PDB file of C-alpha atoms and ligand atoms in Angstrom:
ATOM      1  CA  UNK A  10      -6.970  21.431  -6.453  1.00  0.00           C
ATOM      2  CA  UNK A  11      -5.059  23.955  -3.914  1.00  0.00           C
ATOM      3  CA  UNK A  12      -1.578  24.270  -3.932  1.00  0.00           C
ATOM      4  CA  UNK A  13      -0.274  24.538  -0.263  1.00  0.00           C
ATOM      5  CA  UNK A  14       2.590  27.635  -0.855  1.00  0.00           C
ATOM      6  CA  UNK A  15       3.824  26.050   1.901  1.00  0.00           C
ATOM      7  CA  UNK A  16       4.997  23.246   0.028  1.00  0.00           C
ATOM      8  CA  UNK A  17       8.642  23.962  -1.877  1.00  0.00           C
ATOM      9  CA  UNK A  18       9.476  22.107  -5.137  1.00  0.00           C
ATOM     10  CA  UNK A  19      12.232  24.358  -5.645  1.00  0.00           C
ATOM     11  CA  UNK A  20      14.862  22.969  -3.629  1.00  0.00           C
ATOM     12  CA  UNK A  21      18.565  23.503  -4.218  1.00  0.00           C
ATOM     13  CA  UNK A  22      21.624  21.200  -3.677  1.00  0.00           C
ATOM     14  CA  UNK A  23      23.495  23.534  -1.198  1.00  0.00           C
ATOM     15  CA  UNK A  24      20.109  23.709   0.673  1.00  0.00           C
ATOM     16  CA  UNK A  25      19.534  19.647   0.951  1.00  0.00           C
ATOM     17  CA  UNK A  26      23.168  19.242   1.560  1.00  0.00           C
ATOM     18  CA  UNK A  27      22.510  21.709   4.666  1.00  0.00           C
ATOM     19  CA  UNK A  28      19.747  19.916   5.740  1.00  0.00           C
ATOM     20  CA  UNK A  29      21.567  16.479   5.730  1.00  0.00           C
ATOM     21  CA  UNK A  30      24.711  17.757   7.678  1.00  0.00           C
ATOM     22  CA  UNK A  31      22.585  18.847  10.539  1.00  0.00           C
ATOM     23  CA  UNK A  32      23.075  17.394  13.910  1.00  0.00           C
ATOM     24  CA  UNK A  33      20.249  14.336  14.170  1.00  0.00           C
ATOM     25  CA  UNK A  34      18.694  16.527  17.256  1.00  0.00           C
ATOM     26  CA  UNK A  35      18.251  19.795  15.073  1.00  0.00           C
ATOM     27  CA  UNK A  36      16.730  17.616  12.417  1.00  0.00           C
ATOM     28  CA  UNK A  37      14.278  15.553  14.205  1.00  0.00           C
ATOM     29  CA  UNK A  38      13.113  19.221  15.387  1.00  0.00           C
ATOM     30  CA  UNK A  39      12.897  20.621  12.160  1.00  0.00           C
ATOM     31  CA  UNK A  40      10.840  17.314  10.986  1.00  0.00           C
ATOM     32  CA  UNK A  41       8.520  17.584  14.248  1.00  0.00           C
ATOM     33  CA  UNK A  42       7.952  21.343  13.686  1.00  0.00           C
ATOM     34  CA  UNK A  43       7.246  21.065   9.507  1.00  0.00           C
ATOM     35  CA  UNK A  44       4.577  17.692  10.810  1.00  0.00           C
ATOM     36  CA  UNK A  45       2.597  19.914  13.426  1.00  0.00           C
ATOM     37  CA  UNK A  46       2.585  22.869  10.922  1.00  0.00           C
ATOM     38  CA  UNK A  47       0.415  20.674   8.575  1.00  0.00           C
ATOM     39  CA  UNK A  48      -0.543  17.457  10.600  1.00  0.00           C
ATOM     40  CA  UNK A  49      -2.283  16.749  14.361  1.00  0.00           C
ATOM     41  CA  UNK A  50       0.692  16.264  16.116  1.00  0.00           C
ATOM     42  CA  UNK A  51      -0.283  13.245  17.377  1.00  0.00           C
ATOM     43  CA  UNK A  52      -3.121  11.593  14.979  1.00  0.00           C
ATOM     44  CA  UNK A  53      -1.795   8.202  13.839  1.00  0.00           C
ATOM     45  CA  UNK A  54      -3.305   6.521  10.626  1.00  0.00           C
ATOM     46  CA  UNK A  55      -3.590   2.752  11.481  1.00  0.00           C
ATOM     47  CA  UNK A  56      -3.742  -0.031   9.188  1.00  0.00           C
ATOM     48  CA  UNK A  57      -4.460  -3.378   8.956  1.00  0.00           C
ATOM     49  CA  UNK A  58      -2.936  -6.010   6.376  1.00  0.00           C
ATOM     50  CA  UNK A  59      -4.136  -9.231   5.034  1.00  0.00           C
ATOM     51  CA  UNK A  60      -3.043 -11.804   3.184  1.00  0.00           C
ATOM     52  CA  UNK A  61      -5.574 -11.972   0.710  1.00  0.00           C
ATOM     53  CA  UNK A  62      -3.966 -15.125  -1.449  1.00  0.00           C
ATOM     54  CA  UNK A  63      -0.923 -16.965   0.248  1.00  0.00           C
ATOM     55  CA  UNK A  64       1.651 -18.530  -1.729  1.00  0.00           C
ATOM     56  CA  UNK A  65       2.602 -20.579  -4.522  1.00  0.00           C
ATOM     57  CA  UNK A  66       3.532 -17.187  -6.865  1.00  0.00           C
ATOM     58  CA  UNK A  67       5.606 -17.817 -10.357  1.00  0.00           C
ATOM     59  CA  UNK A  68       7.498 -14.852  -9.787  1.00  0.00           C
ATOM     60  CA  UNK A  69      11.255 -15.187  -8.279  1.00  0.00           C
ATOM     61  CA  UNK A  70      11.691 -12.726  -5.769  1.00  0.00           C
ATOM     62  CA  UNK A  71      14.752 -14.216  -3.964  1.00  0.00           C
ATOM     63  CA  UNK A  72      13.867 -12.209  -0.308  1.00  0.00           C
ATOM     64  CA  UNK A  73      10.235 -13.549  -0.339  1.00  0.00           C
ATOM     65  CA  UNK A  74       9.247 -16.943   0.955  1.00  0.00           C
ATOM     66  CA  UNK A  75       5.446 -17.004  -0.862  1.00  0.00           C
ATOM     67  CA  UNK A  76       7.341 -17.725  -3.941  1.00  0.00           C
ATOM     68  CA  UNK A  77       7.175 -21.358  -5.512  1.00  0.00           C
ATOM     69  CA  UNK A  78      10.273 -21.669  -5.935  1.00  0.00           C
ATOM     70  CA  UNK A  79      11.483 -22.030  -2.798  1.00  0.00           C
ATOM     71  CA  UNK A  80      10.983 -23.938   0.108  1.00  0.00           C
ATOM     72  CA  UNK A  81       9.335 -22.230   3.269  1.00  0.00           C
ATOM     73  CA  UNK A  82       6.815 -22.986   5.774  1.00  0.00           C
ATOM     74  CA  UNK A  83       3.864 -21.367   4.312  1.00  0.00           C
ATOM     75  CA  UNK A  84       0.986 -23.093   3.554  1.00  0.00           C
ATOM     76  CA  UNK A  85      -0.208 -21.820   0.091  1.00  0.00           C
ATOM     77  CA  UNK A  86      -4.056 -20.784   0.208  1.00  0.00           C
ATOM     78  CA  UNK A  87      -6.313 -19.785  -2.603  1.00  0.00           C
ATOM     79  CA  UNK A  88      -8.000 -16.341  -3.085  1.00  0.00           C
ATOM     80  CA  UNK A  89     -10.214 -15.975   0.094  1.00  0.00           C
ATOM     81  CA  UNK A  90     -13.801 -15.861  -0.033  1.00  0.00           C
ATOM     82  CA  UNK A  91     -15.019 -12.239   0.088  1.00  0.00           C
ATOM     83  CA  UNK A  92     -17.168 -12.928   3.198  1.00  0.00           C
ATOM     84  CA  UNK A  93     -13.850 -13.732   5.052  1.00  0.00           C
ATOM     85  CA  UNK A  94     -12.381 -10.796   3.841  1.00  0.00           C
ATOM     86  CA  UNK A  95     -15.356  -8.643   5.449  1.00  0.00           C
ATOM     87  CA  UNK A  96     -14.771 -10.316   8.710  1.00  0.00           C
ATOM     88  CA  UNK A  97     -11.094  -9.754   9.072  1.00  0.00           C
ATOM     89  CA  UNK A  98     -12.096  -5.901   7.940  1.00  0.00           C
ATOM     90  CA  UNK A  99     -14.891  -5.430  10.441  1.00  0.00           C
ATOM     91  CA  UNK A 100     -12.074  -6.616  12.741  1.00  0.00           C
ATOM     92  CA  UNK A 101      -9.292  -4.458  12.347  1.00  0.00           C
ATOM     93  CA  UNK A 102     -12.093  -1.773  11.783  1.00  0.00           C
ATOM     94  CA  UNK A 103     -13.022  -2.817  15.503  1.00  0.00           C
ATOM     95  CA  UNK A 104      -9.374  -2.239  16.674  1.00  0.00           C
ATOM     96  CA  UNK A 105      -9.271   0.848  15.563  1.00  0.00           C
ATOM     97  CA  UNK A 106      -7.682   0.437  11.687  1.00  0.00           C
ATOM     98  CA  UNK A 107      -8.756   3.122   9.528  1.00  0.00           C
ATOM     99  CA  UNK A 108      -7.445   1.520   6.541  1.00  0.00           C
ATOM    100  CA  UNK A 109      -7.333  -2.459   5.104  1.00  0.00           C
ATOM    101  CA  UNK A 110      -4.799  -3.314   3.202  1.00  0.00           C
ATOM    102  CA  UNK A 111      -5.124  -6.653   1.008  1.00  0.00           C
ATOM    103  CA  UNK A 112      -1.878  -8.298  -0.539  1.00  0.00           C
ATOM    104  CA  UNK A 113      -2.330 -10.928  -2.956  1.00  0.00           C
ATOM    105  CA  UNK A 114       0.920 -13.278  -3.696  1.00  0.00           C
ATOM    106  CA  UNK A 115       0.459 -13.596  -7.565  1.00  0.00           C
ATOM    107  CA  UNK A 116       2.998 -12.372 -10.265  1.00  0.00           C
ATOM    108  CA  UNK A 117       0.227 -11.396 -12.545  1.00  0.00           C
ATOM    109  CA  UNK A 118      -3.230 -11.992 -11.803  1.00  0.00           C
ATOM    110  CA  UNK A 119      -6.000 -12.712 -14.182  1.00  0.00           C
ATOM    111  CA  UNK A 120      -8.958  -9.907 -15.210  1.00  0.00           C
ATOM    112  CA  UNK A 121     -11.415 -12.596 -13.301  1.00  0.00           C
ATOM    113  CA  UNK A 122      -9.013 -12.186  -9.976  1.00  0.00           C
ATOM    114  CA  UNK A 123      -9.388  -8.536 -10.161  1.00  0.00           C
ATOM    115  CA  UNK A 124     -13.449  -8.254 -10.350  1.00  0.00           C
ATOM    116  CA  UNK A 125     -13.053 -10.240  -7.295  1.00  0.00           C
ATOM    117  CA  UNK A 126     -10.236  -8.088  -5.212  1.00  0.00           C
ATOM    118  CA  UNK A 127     -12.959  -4.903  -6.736  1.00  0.00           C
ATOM    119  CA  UNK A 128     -16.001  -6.644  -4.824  1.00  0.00           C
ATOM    120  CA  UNK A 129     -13.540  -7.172  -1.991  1.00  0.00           C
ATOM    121  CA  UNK A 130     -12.392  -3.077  -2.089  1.00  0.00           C
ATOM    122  CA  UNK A 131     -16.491  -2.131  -2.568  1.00  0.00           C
ATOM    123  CA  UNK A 132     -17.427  -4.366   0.423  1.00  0.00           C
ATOM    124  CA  UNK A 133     -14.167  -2.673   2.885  1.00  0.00           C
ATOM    125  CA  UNK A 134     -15.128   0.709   1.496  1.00  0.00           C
ATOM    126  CA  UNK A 135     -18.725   0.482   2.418  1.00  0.00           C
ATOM    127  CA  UNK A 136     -18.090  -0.052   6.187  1.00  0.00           C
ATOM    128  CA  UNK A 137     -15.695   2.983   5.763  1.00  0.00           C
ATOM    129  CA  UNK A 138     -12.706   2.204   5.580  1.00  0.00           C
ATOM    130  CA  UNK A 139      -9.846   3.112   3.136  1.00  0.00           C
ATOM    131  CA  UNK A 140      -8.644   0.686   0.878  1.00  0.00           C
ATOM    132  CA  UNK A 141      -5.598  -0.623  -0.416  1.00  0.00           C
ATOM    133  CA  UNK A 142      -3.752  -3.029  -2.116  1.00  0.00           C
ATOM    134  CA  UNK A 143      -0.732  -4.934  -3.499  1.00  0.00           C
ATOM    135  CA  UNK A 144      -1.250  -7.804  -6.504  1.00  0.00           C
ATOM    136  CA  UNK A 145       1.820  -7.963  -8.236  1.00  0.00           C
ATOM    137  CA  UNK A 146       1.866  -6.820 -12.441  1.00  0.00           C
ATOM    138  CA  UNK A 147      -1.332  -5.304 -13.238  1.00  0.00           C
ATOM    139  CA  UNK A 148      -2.202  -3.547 -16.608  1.00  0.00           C
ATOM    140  CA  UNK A 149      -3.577  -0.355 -17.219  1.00  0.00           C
ATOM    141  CA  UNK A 150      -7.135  -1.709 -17.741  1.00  0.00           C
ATOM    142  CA  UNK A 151      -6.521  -3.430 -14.502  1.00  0.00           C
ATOM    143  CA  UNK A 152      -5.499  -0.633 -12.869  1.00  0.00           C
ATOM    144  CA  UNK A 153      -8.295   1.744 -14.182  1.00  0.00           C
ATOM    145  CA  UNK A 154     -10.706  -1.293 -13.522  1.00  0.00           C
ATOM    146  CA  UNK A 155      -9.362  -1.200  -9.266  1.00  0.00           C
ATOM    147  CA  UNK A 156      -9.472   2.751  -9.371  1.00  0.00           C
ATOM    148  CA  UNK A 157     -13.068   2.713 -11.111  1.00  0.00           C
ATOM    149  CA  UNK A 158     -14.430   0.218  -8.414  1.00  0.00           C
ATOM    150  CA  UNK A 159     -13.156   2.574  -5.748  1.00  0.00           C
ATOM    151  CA  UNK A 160      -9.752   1.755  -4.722  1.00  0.00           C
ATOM    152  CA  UNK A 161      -7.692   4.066  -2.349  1.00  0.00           C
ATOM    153  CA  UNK A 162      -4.028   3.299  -2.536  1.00  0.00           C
ATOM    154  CA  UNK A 163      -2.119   0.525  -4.432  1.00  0.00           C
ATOM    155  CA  UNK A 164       1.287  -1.053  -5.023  1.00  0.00           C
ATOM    156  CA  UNK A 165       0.858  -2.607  -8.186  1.00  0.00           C
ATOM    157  CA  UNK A 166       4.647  -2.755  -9.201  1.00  0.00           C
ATOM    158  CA  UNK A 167       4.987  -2.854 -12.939  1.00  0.00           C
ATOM    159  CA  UNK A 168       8.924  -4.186 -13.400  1.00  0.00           C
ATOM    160  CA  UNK A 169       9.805  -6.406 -10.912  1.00  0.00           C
ATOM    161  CA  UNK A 170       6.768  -8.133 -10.091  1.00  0.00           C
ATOM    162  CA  UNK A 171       7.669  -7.957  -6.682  1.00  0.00           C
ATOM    163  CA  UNK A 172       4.860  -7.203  -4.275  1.00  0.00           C
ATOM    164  CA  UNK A 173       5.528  -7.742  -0.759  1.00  0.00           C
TER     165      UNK A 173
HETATM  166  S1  SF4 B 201       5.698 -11.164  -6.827  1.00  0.00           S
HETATM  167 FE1  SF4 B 201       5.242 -10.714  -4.675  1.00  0.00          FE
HETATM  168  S2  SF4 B 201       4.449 -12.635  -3.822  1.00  0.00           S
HETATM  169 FE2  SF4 B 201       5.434 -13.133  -5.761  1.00  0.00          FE
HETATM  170  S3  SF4 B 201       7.509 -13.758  -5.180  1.00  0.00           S
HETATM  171 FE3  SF4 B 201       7.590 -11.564  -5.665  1.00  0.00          FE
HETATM  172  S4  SF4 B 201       7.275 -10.483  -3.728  1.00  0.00           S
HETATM  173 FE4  SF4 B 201       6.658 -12.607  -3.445  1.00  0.00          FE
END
């Protein structure tokens, strides 16, 4: 892998503190300029989120409302069916997403939930898009299993459970 030298990991205090005093103006240029220097200045990455699994989660998260134990308006809804997850990615695809995102509300799901979220992340990838996803506590076999099936990015939160 190439190292950008670019790219400082040798910071010191005196020189963050500098950086966080400076008027907002200065900063937002110095922000802008470092962005075109590696990035297309204007290139956004777009993506898409579903709600793969709705609801009814054991965990307590007090801020979230797809926990059990409390009352909100959402209707709880099983794992969808992978077909339906296709569709809603060939949509956002269609609008211009070049990433899917699937959240699932569970606290800790079961090996048999994640073979399904892997043919989920093998069906996305194949119409070439970038994959990603949030499932509350996995394990390490979990997680190796999600990366071995071809998954892009994750949020799988190991100490809190929480997800959203
Ligand atoms: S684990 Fe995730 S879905 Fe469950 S209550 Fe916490 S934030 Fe919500």
């Amino acid at each position: 892998m190439s190292v950008n030298p670019a790219i400082r990991h040798d910071w010191q205090l005196d020189e963050v503190q500098a950086l966080y005093a400076l008027p907002f103006n200065d900063l937002l240029f110095k922000a802008q300029s470092t962005h075109r220097a590696h990035f297309d200045a204007n290139e956004i990455q777009i993506s898409s989120l579903l709600s793969i699994k709705t609801g009814s989660c054991s965990e307590d998260c007090g801020y979230c409302p797809q926990s059990a134990r409390y009352d909100s308006d959402i209707t709880p809804e099983a794992l969808m069916p992978i077909d339906k997850v296709l569709q809603a990615a060939q949509a956002a695809k269609n609008q211009g997403a070049s990433r899917f995102c699937m959240g699932a509300a569970w606290r800790k799901p079961k090996d048999k939930d994640i073979e399904r979220v892997v043919e989920m992340v093998q069906g996305v990838k194949a119409m070439g898009l970038e994959t990603c996803v949030t499932l509350g506590m996995l394990t390490d076999e979990q997680t190796l299993r999600l990366k071995d099936g071809g998954l892009d990015y994750s949020r799988p939160i190991r100490y809190t459970g929480a997800c959203a």
